Amino acid sequence: MAAASLAALVHTAPVATAHAPRAAVSCAGTNTISFSPGLALAAQRTRIDGSGAYRCLSTDPALRSGVSSVSGGGWNGCFFSDATTVERITWNTGERTTVVYRMGNVQQVAGQAVVVVVGRVVEGTFKGRTVASPGLQVTLDPLKCASKGGVELITGPSTLVIV
């Protein structure tokens, strides 16, 4: 459902012209994120690393996909997140985009990580644009929040919307 709504956003965006800024982009894909130490019931300082792969819709027909690396850290737990992450995206065109996410929310709902982050492009293609990246990453063992090691890895569908 979210992917359909995001696709509608791209289809209603104005067509780019030679003098207009680059078009909005809507992507769907998968992210895998690791937390060290793992997410626990109480928030603690954690390191975040990961990767993503996306298929995209854009009014720029050349831009069709991207891969990314994610890094960052902050205070994170199964019910609280206050972290800054950086996503470095390489598009199929060879162009690059660096996004800083300063506002984020990672919640464990029924054992699944619901991730909503909002950021800004700070470097490269789309510089200055706002980015939203909601997703649902699967926690393979929902009881891990209460375990000694916590939730160390989440993976699953994610979207990337640049407006």
mmCIF file of C-alpha atoms in Angstrom:
data_model
loop_
_atom_site.group_PDB
_atom_site.id
_atom_site.type_symbol
_atom_site.label_atom_id
_atom_site.label_comp_id
_atom_site.label_asym_id
_atom_site.label_seq_id
_atom_site.Cartn_x
_atom_site.Cartn_y
_atom_site.Cartn_z
ATOM 1 C CA MET A 1 0.000 0.000 0.000
ATOM 2 C CA ALA A 2 2.802 2.434 0.888
ATOM 3 C CA ALA A 3 4.578 1.659 -2.380
ATOM 4 C CA ALA A 4 1.381 2.454 -4.324
ATOM 5 C CA SER A 5 1.013 5.775 -2.505
ATOM 6 C CA LEU A 6 4.645 6.593 -3.169
ATOM 7 C CA ALA A 7 4.293 5.687 -6.819
ATOM 8 C CA ALA A 8 1.310 8.055 -7.049
ATOM 9 C CA LEU A 9 3.529 10.825 -5.670
ATOM 10 C CA VAL A 10 5.971 10.367 -8.543
ATOM 11 C CA HIS A 11 3.245 10.202 -11.195
ATOM 12 C CA THR A 12 1.748 13.494 -10.014
ATOM 13 C CA ALA A 13 5.118 15.274 -9.948
ATOM 14 C CA PRO A 14 5.700 17.799 -12.730
ATOM 15 C CA VAL A 15 7.842 16.656 -15.626
ATOM 16 C CA ALA A 16 11.402 17.940 -15.377
ATOM 17 C CA THR A 17 12.583 20.413 -17.964
ATOM 18 C CA ALA A 18 16.126 21.443 -18.858
ATOM 19 C CA HIS A 19 15.906 24.390 -16.428
ATOM 20 C CA ALA A 20 13.905 22.706 -13.634
ATOM 21 C CA PRO A 21 15.460 20.839 -10.709
ATOM 22 C CA ARG A 22 15.704 17.057 -10.967
ATOM 23 C CA ALA A 23 12.442 15.190 -10.579
ATOM 24 C CA ALA A 24 11.115 13.522 -7.466
ATOM 25 C CA VAL A 25 12.042 9.864 -7.067
ATOM 26 C CA SER A 26 10.152 7.016 -5.399
ATOM 27 C CA CYS A 27 11.947 3.741 -4.716
ATOM 28 C CA ALA A 28 11.004 0.402 -3.173
ATOM 29 C CA GLY A 29 13.505 -2.168 -2.055
ATOM 30 C CA THR A 30 15.116 -3.956 0.856
ATOM 31 C CA ASN A 31 17.323 -2.786 3.715
ATOM 32 C CA THR A 32 19.438 -4.838 6.096
ATOM 33 C CA ILE A 33 20.517 -2.979 9.232
ATOM 34 C CA SER A 34 22.740 -4.172 12.081
ATOM 35 C CA PHE A 35 22.932 -2.710 15.583
ATOM 36 C CA SER A 36 25.949 -3.082 17.848
ATOM 37 C CA PRO A 37 25.208 -3.766 20.610
ATOM 38 C CA GLY A 38 21.781 -5.145 19.739
ATOM 39 C CA LEU A 39 18.540 -3.283 20.433
ATOM 40 C CA ALA A 40 17.321 -4.010 23.961
ATOM 41 C CA LEU A 41 14.346 -2.974 26.084
ATOM 42 C CA ALA A 42 16.314 0.002 27.463
ATOM 43 C CA ALA A 43 17.957 2.404 25.025
ATOM 44 C CA GLN A 44 21.747 2.352 24.894
ATOM 45 C CA ARG A 45 24.457 3.852 22.698
ATOM 46 C CA THR A 46 24.610 1.759 19.521
ATOM 47 C CA ARG A 47 26.448 1.707 16.214
ATOM 48 C CA ILE A 48 24.324 1.284 13.068
ATOM 49 C CA ASP A 49 25.563 -0.271 9.798
ATOM 50 C CA GLY A 50 23.717 -1.635 6.818
ATOM 51 C CA SER A 51 22.906 -1.707 3.144
ATOM 52 C CA GLY A 52 19.980 -1.216 0.800
ATOM 53 C CA ALA A 53 18.949 -1.975 -2.761
ATOM 54 C CA TYR A 54 16.132 -0.127 -4.536
ATOM 55 C CA ARG A 55 14.075 -0.188 -7.760
ATOM 56 C CA CYS A 56 12.836 3.306 -8.585
ATOM 57 C CA LEU A 57 10.184 5.291 -10.433
ATOM 58 C CA SER A 58 11.118 8.763 -11.590
ATOM 59 C CA THR A 59 10.199 11.286 -14.223
ATOM 60 C CA ASP A 60 13.890 10.967 -15.166
ATOM 61 C CA PRO A 61 13.704 7.746 -17.225
ATOM 62 C CA ALA A 62 17.452 7.126 -16.822
ATOM 63 C CA LEU A 63 17.196 6.736 -13.033
ATOM 64 C CA ARG A 64 15.865 3.228 -12.359
ATOM 65 C CA SER A 65 17.689 1.794 -9.338
ATOM 66 C CA GLY A 66 20.189 2.375 -6.578
ATOM 67 C CA VAL A 67 22.259 0.625 -3.934
ATOM 68 C CA SER A 68 23.252 2.136 -0.626
ATOM 69 C CA SER A 69 25.359 1.802 2.472
ATOM 70 C CA VAL A 70 24.113 3.007 5.855
ATOM 71 C CA SER A 71 26.181 4.007 8.884
ATOM 72 C CA GLY A 72 25.644 5.963 12.059
ATOM 73 C CA GLY A 73 24.834 5.710 15.710
ATOM 74 C CA GLY A 74 23.108 7.124 18.745
ATOM 75 C CA TRP A 75 20.800 6.005 21.523
ATOM 76 C CA ASN A 76 18.635 3.103 20.385
ATOM 77 C CA GLY A 77 16.400 0.499 21.935
ATOM 78 C CA CYS A 78 13.372 -1.544 20.975
ATOM 79 C CA PHE A 79 11.049 1.302 21.983
ATOM 80 C CA PHE A 80 13.203 4.413 21.520
ATOM 81 C CA SER A 81 15.547 5.798 18.892
ATOM 82 C CA ASP A 82 17.612 8.973 18.899
ATOM 83 C CA ALA A 83 20.266 8.423 16.272
ATOM 84 C CA THR A 84 21.847 10.065 13.270
ATOM 85 C CA THR A 85 22.473 7.886 10.236
ATOM 86 C CA VAL A 86 24.021 8.539 6.848
ATOM 87 C CA GLU A 87 22.907 6.727 3.696
ATOM 88 C CA ARG A 88 25.212 6.868 0.680
ATOM 89 C CA ILE A 89 23.312 5.945 -2.474
ATOM 90 C CA THR A 90 24.873 5.075 -5.815
ATOM 91 C CA TRP A 91 22.323 5.274 -8.636
ATOM 92 C CA ASN A 92 22.369 3.098 -11.753
ATOM 93 C CA THR A 93 23.429 6.246 -13.641
ATOM 94 C CA GLY A 94 26.669 6.401 -11.628
ATOM 95 C CA GLU A 95 25.527 9.525 -9.773
ATOM 96 C CA ARG A 96 25.744 9.575 -5.984
ATOM 97 C CA THR A 97 23.560 10.978 -3.198
ATOM 98 C CA THR A 98 24.405 11.350 0.506
ATOM 99 C CA VAL A 99 21.456 11.588 2.903
ATOM 100 C CA VAL A 100 21.670 12.473 6.604
ATOM 101 C CA TYR A 101 18.757 11.220 8.713
ATOM 102 C CA ARG A 102 18.584 13.143 11.986
ATOM 103 C CA MET A 103 14.989 12.361 12.834
ATOM 104 C CA GLY A 104 14.136 8.704 13.086
ATOM 105 C CA ASN A 105 11.944 6.217 14.829
ATOM 106 C CA VAL A 106 12.598 2.490 15.173
ATOM 107 C CA GLN A 107 9.812 0.716 17.049
ATOM 108 C CA GLN A 108 9.444 -2.987 17.770
ATOM 109 C CA VAL A 109 5.756 -3.742 17.126
ATOM 110 C CA ALA A 110 4.704 -7.346 17.684
ATOM 111 C CA GLY A 111 8.346 -8.298 17.316
ATOM 112 C CA GLN A 112 8.858 -6.483 14.014
ATOM 113 C CA ALA A 113 10.898 -3.327 13.527
ATOM 114 C CA VAL A 114 8.872 -0.468 12.078
ATOM 115 C CA VAL A 115 11.359 2.121 10.819
ATOM 116 C CA VAL A 116 10.469 5.689 9.833
ATOM 117 C CA VAL A 117 13.267 8.130 9.092
ATOM 118 C CA VAL A 118 13.233 11.593 7.549
ATOM 119 C CA GLY A 119 16.375 13.266 6.282
ATOM 120 C CA ARG A 120 17.958 15.694 3.889
ATOM 121 C CA VAL A 121 20.289 15.221 0.929
ATOM 122 C CA VAL A 122 23.535 16.921 1.943
ATOM 123 C CA GLU A 123 25.730 16.030 -1.022
ATOM 124 C CA GLY A 124 25.466 14.960 -4.647
ATOM 125 C CA THR A 125 22.409 14.475 -6.813
ATOM 126 C CA PHE A 126 19.247 15.960 -5.238
ATOM 127 C CA LYS A 127 21.252 18.111 -2.782
ATOM 128 C CA GLY A 128 18.892 20.063 -0.500
ATOM 129 C CA ARG A 129 15.922 17.739 -1.060
ATOM 130 C CA THR A 130 13.911 16.042 1.713
ATOM 131 C CA VAL A 131 13.980 12.251 1.975
ATOM 132 C CA ALA A 132 11.541 9.915 3.716
ATOM 133 C CA SER A 133 12.358 6.254 4.168
ATOM 134 C CA PRO A 134 9.660 4.204 5.905
ATOM 135 C CA GLY A 135 10.021 0.446 6.135
ATOM 136 C CA LEU A 136 9.152 -2.737 7.977
ATOM 137 C CA GLN A 137 12.182 -4.835 8.797
ATOM 138 C CA VAL A 138 11.643 -8.334 10.128
ATOM 139 C CA THR A 139 13.102 -9.364 13.468
ATOM 140 C CA LEU A 140 13.590 -13.093 13.148
ATOM 141 C CA ASP A 141 13.132 -13.675 16.901
ATOM 142 C CA PRO A 142 10.587 -11.235 18.410
ATOM 143 C CA LEU A 143 11.673 -12.072 21.978
ATOM 144 C CA LYS A 144 15.229 -10.862 21.349
ATOM 145 C CA CYS A 145 14.485 -7.390 22.788
ATOM 146 C CA ALA A 146 14.439 -8.970 26.228
ATOM 147 C CA SER A 147 17.478 -11.197 25.641
ATOM 148 C CA LYS A 148 21.067 -10.442 26.634
ATOM 149 C CA GLY A 149 22.263 -9.825 23.039
ATOM 150 C CA GLY A 150 19.181 -7.919 21.890
ATOM 151 C CA VAL A 151 18.107 -7.450 18.270
ATOM 152 C CA GLU A 152 21.337 -7.284 16.273
ATOM 153 C CA LEU A 153 19.933 -7.490 12.735
ATOM 154 C CA ILE A 154 16.752 -6.387 10.983
ATOM 155 C CA THR A 155 15.997 -6.864 7.295
ATOM 156 C CA GLY A 156 13.012 -6.295 5.066
ATOM 157 C CA PRO A 157 11.141 -4.018 2.692
ATOM 158 C CA SER A 158 11.850 -0.306 2.670
ATOM 159 C CA THR A 159 10.987 2.708 0.577
ATOM 160 C CA LEU A 160 12.951 5.793 -0.336
ATOM 161 C CA VAL A 161 11.115 8.949 -1.412
ATOM 162 C CA ILE A 162 13.021 12.058 -2.494
ATOM 163 C CA VAL A 163 10.829 15.136 -3.002
#
